[in-house]
XYZ file of C-alpha atoms in Angstrom:
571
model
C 126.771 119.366 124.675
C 129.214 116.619 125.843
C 132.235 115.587 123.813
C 130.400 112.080 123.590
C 126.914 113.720 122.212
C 129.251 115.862 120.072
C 131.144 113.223 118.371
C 128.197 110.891 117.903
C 126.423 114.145 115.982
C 129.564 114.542 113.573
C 129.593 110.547 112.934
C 126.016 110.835 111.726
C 126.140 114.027 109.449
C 129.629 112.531 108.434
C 127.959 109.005 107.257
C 128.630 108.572 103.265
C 125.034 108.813 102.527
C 125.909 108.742 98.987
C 127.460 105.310 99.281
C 124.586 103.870 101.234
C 122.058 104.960 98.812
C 123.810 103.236 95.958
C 124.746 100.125 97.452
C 121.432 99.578 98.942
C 119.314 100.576 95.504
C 121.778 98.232 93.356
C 120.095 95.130 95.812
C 117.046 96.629 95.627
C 117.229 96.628 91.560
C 119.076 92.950 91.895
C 115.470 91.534 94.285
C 113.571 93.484 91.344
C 114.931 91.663 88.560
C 114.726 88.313 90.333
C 111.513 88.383 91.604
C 110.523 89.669 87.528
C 112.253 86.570 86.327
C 110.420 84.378 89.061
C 113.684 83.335 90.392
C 112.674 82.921 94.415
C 115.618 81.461 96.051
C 117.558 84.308 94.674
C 115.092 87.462 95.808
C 114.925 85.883 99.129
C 118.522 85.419 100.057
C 118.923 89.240 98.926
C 116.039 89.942 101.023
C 117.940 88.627 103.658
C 121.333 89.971 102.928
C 119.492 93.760 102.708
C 117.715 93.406 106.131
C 121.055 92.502 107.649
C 122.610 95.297 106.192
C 123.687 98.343 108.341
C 124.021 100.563 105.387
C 119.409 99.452 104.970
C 118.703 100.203 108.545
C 120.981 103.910 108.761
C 118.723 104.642 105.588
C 115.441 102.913 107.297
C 116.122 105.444 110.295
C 116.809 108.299 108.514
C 113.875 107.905 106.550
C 111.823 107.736 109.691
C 113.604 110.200 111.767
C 114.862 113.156 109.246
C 112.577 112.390 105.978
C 108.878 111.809 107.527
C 106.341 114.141 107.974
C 105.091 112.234 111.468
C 108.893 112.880 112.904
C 108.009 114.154 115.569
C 104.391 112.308 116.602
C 105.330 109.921 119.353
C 103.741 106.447 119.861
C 102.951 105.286 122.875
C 106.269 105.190 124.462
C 106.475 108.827 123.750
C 109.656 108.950 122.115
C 110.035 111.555 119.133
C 112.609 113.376 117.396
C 115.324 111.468 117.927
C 118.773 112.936 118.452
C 121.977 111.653 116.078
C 123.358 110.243 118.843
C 119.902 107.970 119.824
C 119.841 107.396 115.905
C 122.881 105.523 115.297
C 121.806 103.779 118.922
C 118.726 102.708 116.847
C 120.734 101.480 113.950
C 122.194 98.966 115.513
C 119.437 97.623 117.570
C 117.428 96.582 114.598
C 116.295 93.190 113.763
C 113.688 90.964 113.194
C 112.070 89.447 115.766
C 112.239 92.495 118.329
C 108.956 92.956 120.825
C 106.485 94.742 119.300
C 104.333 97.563 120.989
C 101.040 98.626 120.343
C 100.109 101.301 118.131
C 98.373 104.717 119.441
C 95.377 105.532 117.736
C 94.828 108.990 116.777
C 90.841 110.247 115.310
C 91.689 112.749 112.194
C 88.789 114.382 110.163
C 88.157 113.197 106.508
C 88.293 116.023 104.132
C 84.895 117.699 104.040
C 83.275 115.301 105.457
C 81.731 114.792 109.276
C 83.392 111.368 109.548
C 87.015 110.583 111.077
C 89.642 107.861 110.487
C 91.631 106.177 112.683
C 95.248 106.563 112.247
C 97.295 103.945 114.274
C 101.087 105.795 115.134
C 103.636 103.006 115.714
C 106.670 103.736 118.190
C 110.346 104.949 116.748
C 111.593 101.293 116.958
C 109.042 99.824 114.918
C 108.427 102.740 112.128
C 112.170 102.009 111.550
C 111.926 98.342 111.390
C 108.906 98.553 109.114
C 110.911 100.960 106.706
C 113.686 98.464 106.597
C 111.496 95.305 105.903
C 109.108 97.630 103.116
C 112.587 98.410 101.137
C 113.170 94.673 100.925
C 109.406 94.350 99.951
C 108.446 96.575 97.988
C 110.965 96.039 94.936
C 109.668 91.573 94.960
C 106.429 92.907 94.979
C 107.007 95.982 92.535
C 107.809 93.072 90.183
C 104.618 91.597 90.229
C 102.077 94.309 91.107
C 99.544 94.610 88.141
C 100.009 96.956 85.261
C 96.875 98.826 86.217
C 97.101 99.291 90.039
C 98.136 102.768 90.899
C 97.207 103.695 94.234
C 100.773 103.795 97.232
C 103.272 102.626 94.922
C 106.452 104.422 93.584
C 106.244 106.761 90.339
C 102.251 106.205 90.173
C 99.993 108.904 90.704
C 95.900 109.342 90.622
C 96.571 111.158 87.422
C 97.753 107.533 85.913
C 94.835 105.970 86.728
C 92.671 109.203 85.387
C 94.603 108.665 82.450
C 94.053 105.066 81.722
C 90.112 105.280 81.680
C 90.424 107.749 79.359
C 92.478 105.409 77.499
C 90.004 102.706 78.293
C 86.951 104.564 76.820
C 88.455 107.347 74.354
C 87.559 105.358 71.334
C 84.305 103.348 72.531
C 81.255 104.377 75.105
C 81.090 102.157 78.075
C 79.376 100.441 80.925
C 81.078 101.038 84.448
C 81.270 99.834 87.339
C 82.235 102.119 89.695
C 83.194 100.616 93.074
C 84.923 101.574 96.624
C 85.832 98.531 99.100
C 84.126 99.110 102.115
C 86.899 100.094 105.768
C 89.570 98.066 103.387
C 92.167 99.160 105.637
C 90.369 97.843 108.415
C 88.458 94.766 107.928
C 91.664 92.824 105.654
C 91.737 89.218 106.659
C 95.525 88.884 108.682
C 95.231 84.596 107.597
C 94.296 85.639 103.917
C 97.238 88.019 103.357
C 99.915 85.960 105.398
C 99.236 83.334 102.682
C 99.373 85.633 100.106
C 102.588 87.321 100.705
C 104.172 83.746 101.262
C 107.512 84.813 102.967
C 110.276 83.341 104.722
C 109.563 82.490 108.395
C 111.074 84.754 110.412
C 109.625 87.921 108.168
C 106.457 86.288 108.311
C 106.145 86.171 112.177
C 107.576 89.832 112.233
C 104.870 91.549 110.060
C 101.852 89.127 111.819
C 103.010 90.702 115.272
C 102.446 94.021 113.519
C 99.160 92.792 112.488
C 98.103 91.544 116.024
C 99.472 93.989 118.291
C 96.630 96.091 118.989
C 95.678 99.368 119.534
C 95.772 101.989 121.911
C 92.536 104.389 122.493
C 92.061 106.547 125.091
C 94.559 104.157 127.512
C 92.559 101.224 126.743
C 93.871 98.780 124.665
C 91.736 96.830 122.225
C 93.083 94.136 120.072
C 93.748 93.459 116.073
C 92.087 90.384 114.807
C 91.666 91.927 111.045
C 92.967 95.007 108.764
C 95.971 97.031 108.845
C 96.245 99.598 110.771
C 96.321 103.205 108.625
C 99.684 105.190 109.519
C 102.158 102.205 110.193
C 105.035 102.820 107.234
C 104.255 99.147 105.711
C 100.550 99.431 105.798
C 99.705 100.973 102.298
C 102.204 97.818 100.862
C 100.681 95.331 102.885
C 96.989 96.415 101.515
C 98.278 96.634 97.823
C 99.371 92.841 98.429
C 95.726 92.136 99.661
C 94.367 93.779 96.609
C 96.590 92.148 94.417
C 95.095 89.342 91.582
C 91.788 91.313 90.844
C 92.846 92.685 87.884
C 93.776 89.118 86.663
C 90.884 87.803 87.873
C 89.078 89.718 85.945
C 90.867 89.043 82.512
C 90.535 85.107 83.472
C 86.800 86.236 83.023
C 87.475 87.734 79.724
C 89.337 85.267 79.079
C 86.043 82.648 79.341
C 83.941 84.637 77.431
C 82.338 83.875 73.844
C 82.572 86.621 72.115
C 81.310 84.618 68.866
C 78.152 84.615 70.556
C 78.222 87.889 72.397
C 79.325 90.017 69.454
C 78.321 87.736 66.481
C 81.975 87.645 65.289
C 85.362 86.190 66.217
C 87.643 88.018 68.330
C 91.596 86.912 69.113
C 92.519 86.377 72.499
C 94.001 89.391 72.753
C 90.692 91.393 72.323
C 89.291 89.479 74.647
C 91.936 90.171 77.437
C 92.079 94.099 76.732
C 88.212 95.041 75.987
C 87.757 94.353 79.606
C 89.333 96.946 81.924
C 89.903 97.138 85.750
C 91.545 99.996 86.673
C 92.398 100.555 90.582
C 93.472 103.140 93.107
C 93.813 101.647 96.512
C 90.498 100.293 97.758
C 88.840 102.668 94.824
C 88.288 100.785 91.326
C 86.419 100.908 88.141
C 85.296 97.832 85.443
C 84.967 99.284 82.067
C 83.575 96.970 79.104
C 80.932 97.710 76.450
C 78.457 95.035 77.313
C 76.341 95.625 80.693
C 76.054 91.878 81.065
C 79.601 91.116 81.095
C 80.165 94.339 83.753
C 77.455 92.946 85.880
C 79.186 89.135 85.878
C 82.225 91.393 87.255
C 80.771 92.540 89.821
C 79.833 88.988 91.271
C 82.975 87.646 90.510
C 84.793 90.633 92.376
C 82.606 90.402 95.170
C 83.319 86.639 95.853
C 87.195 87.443 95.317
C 86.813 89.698 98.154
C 85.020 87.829 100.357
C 88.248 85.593 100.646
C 90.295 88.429 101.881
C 87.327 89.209 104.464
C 86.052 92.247 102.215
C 83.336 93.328 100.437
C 81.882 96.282 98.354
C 80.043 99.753 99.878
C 76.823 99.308 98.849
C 76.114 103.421 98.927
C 79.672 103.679 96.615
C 79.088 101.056 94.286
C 76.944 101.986 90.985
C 76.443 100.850 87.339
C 76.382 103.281 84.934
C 77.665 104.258 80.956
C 79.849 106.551 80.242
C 77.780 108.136 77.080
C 74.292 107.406 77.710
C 71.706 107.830 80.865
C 70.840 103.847 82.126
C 68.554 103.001 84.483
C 67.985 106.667 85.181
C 71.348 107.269 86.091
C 73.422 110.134 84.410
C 76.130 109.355 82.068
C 79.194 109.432 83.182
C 80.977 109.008 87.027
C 83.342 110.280 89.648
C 86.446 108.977 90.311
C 89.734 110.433 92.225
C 87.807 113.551 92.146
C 87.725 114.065 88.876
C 84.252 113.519 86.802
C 84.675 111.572 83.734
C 81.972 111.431 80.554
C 81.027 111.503 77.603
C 79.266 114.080 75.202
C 77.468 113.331 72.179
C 78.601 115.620 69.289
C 78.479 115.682 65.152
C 80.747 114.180 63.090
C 82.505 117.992 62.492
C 83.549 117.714 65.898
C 84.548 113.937 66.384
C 84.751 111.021 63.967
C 83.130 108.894 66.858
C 80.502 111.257 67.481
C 81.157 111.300 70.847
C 83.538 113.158 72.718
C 85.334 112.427 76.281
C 85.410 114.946 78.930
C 87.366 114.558 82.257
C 86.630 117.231 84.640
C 87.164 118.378 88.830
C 83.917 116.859 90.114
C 81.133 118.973 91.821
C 81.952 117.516 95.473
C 85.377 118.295 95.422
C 84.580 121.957 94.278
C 82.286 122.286 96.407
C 84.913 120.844 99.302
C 87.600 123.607 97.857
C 84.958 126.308 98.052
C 84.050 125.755 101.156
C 87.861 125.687 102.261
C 87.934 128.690 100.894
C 85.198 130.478 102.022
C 85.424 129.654 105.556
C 89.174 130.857 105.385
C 88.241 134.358 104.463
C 85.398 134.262 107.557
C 88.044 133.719 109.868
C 90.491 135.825 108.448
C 87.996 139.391 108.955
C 90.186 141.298 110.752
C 93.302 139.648 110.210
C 96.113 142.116 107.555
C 95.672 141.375 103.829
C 98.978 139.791 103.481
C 98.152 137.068 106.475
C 95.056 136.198 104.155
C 96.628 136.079 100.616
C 99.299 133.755 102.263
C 96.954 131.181 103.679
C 95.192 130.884 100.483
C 97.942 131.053 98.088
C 98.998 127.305 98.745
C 95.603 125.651 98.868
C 94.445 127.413 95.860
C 97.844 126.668 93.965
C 97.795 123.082 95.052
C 94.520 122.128 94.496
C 94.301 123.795 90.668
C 97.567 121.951 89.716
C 95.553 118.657 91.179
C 93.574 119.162 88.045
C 95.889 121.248 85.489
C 95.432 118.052 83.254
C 92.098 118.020 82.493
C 89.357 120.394 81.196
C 89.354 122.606 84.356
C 89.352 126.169 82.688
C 86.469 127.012 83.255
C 85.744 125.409 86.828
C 88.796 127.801 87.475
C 87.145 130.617 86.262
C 83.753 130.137 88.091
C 85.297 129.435 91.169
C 87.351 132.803 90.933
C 84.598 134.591 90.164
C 82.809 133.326 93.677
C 85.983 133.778 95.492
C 85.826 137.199 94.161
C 82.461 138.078 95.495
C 83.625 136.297 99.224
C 86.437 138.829 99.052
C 84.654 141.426 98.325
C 82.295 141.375 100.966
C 85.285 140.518 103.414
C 87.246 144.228 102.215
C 83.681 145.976 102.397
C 82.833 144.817 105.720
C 86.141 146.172 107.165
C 85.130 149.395 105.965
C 81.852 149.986 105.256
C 81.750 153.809 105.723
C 84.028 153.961 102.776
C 82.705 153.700 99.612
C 82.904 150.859 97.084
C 85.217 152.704 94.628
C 87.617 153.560 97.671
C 87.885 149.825 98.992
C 88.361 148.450 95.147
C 91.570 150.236 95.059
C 92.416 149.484 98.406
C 92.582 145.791 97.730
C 92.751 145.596 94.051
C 95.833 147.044 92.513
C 97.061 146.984 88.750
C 99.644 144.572 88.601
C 101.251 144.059 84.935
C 98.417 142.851 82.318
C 95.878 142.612 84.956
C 93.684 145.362 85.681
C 92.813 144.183 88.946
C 94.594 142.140 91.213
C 93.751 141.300 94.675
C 97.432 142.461 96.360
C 99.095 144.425 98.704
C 102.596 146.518 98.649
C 105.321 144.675 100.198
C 108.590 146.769 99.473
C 109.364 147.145 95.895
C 107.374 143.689 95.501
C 103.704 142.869 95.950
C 101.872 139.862 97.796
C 99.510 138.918 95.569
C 96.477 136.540 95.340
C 97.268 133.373 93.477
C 94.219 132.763 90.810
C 93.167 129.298 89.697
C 92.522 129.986 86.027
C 96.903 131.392 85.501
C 97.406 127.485 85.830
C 97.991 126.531 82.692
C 96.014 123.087 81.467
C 99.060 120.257 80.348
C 97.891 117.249 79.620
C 99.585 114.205 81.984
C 101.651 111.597 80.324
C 101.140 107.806 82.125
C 103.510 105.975 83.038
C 104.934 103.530 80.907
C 102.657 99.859 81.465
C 104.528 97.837 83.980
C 107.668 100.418 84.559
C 109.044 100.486 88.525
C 111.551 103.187 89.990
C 113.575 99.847 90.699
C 113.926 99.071 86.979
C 117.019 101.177 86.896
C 116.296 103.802 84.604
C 116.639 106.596 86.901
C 116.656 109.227 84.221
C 113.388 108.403 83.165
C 111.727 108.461 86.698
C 113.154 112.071 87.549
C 112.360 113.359 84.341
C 108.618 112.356 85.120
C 108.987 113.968 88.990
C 109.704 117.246 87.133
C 106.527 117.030 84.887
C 104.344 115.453 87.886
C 101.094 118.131 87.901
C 101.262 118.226 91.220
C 104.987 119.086 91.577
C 105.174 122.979 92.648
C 106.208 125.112 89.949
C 109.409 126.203 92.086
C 110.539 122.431 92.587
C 110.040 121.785 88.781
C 111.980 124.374 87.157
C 114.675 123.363 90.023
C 114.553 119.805 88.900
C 115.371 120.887 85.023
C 118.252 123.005 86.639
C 119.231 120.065 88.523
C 118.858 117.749 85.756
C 117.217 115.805 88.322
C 119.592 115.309 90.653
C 120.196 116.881 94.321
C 122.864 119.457 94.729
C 124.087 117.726 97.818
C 125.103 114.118 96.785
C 124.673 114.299 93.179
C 122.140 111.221 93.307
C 119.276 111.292 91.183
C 115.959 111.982 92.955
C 113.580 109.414 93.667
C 109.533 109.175 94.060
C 109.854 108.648 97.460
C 112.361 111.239 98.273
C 111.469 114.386 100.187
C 112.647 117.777 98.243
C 113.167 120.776 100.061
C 114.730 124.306 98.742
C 117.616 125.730 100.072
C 119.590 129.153 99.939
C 122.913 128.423 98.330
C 123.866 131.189 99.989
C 121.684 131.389 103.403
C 119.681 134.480 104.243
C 121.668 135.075 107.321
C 124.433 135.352 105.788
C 123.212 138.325 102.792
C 121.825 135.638 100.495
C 118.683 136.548 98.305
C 115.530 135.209 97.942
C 115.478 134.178 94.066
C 116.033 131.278 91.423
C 119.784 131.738 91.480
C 120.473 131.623 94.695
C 118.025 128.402 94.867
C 119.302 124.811 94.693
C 116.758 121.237 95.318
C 117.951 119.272 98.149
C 116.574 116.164 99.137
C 115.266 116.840 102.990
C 118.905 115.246 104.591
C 120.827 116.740 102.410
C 119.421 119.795 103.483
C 119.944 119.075 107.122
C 123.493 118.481 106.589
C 124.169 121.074 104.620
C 122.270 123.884 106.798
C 124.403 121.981 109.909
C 127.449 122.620 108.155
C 127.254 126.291 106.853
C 125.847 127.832 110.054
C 122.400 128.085 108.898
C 119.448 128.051 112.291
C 117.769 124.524 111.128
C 116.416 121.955 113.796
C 117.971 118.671 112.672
């Protein structure tokens, strides 16, 4: 390495990270609090000032370049990975207004399903560029986002939106719509949402040449004229900004509605507003309300309030159906985030409302996971024991704390019981001269309170098979109504990361530890922050492989410390 390279690399890992992050959250938090008070003269000029800020675009690349999953996926100028030295080069080439290049579009398969989605891959320059303008963004918009949109924003989860239907319906059966926006990502009208996010010029022009720069497919390129193109940093904010106003929409409706004459009695404004419930995930949303009537008006109402952002509903996704009752000869009940959500009729020793709400994984997506699983252990036949258990140990662990917050004992218990069966036919089949008794206790040891346990002797400790029904159920708390990450109470928003049911157990107890924070640069962690654990002491170097010798880092941290104590880490 030259003494140039050299001294470029120590300038980067020698940046005061810490400094940057505060100085650049404290504007965020200032555009927040403007754009809540509906000051806009104010939230722009700070717009301005963070975009023009070097300490925004060292964070914007570093975000793109150390933090992101797709680090190392080139666009089509095939650049990747980019050195510290090409980094800080970066940094100081960014502004608005540079040339924009068209994104490379990449076919990936849609889980358990035949059908594939187009993924557009921006270059290096313009991931960066779109991380810088989406931190000046998001926090305006964050402001103003409705309280019950959950889907690509900061601190919300599926499990919120799970958790509001329930909340919706827990005291009162109810009509539903149930509704998916057909290709959202694709088909969102550029005019519509250029009006709608209603920015100053020269951010304007920079996100439309995003929107019209085409694609790349198989060296042809074919051009933009509508949507957003899935994998661009900016895109999931740019399609919540589409979506936004439906939810207000529909409580205008509400709003409108005689209740005298609906209900036969008064109700106050306020009853009017919240009886009505839309509840959204992305381009996936529900309309909850007791009278079918008043759910069917919704749906023509939505569907016209699409149609002006060049949308419209999936006819095969879309049905009307109660959450108690079969109507129309449709089951009770529906599917939504993979999770199945009804209602059971009971006596009044179980419930006071004779009715009782049940929230459960949904038969697709167990079906999906089975079939994961299953055609795992086919490929795996004569692969070692250990190579099996630790390919299935994270997708079993991660998809039973997906749904360790609703009634899912038993779904874990029947789909360990098939799993069982797959794995035994997978240990007989490797030795089929043996007998049955001889391969149980080949494969199945006794391991603490369990009798049998599908394992195998490593040392003094044993790989072991992870099984979905040790996940204990905890029910999810939802996030506070209209709360934001940029609201400042940073205690509050890692306190919920540590309790997040899909946070690995690890990570969790780490973040208690931590109280929170990283290890590193002592800031609090973030939603958007990638965690990584690291060996305090590294296992080079003699450390062990347990809790104490564990700290949280956030993903830079941990490249800077691993760069600094000796530890073999590609940075």
């Amino acid at each position: 390495m030259s003494k140039t390279s050299l001294k470029t690399t120590v300038e980067w890992h020698k940046i005061n990270w810490r400094k940057l992050e505060r100085r650049v959250y404290k504007l965020q938090k200032r555009i927040y609090q403007a754009s809540k008070r509906g000051d806009v003269k104010t939230f722009r000029r700070l717009q301005k000032l963070l975009m023009k800020s070097w300490y925004a675009k060292a964070l914007a690349v570093r975000r793109v370049t150390q933090d992101n999953q797709g680090k190392k996926t080139a666009g089509v100028d095939g650049v990747k990975s980019l050195t510290p030295k090409q980094r800080l080069e970066l940094t100081d080439k960014m502004q608005l207004g540079t040339k924009v290049k068209p994104t490379r579009r990449v076919w990936i398969p849609k889980p358990g399903k035949d059908e594939k989605r187009p993924l557009g891959i921006p270059t290096m320059n313009d991931r960066a560029l779109q991380a810088l303008v989406k931190m000046a963004l998001e926090p305006e918009w964050e402001a103003r986002f409705e309280p019950n949109s959950y889907g690509f924003r900061p601190g919300r989860s599926c499990h919120d939106a799970v958790e509001a239907v329930f909340g919706s319906i827990k005291q009162k059966p109810k009509f539903v719509l149930d509704a998916d926006i057909a290709k959202c990502f694709d088909r969102i009208n550029h005019k519509a949402l250029l009006r709608k996010l209603n920015t100053f010029p020269s951010l304007r022009r920079q996100i439309r040449a995003w929107l019209k720069t085409g694609v790349i497919d198989s060296e042809q390129l074919f051009p933009t004229t509508e949507g957003t193109p899935q994998g661009g940093v900016i895109s999931p904010l740019l399609a919540n900004i589409a979506l936004h106003g439906m939810e207000e929409r529909i409580k205008q409706f509400a709003e409108t509605l005689d209740m005298k004459n609906t209900y036969g009695r008064q109700q106050s404004k306020r009853d009017k507003r919240y009886s009505l419930s839309l509840i959204r995930y992305a381009d996936d949303f529900v309309i909850l309300h007791e009278d079918i009537t008043v759910v069917q008006r919704c749906r023509e109402i939505i569907s016209e309030w699409l149609h002006d952002m060049g949308l419209e509903l999936k006819p095969s996704k879309t049905r009307l159906t109660h959450t108690l009752n079969k109507y129309l000869g449709e089951e009770p009940g529906f599917d939504f985030l993979g999770f199945n959500i009804r209602q059971f009729a009971v006596g009044k020793t179980h419930s006071k409302l004779g009715f009782k709400t049940i929230i459960t994984p949904s038969k697709e997506k167990q079906k999906v996971h089975y079939d994961q699983i299953a055609s795992i252990i086919e490929s795996h036949k004569s692969a070692p024991q250990e190579a099996l258990i630790n390919k299935l140990n994270p997708i079993i662990r991660g998809w039973a704390n997906y749904y360790a917050t609703v009634v899912s004992k038993d779904t874990y218990s029947e789909i360990d019981n098939l799993m069982y069966l797959k794995l035994r036919a997978w240990a007989n089949r490797r030795h089929s001269k043996k007998s049955a008794e001889w391969v149980l206790k080949k494969y199945w040891l006794p391991i603490g309170s369990f009798s049998w346990v599908f394992a195998t002797k490593k040392g003094e400790e044993y790989c072991r098979l992870f099984r979905h029904d040790t996940t204990p159920i905890i029910r999810h708390v939802k996030v506070q109504g209209e709360a934001s990450p940029y609201d400042g109470n940073l205690v509050y928003w890692s306190t919920r990361m540590g309790n997040s049911p899909e946070m690995p157990t690890r990570i969790t107890k780490l973040l208690k530890k931590q109280k929170g924070k990283c290890a590193h640069c002592e800031l609090y962690f973030r939603e958007s922050d990638v965690l990584e654990i690291d060996h305090i002491i590294p296992k080079s170097q003699g450390g062990k492989d347990d809790y104490n010798n564990h700290q949280l880092l956030h993903r830079h941290c941990h490249d800077t410390k691993t760069a600094n104590d000796g530890s073999l880490r590609c940075v």
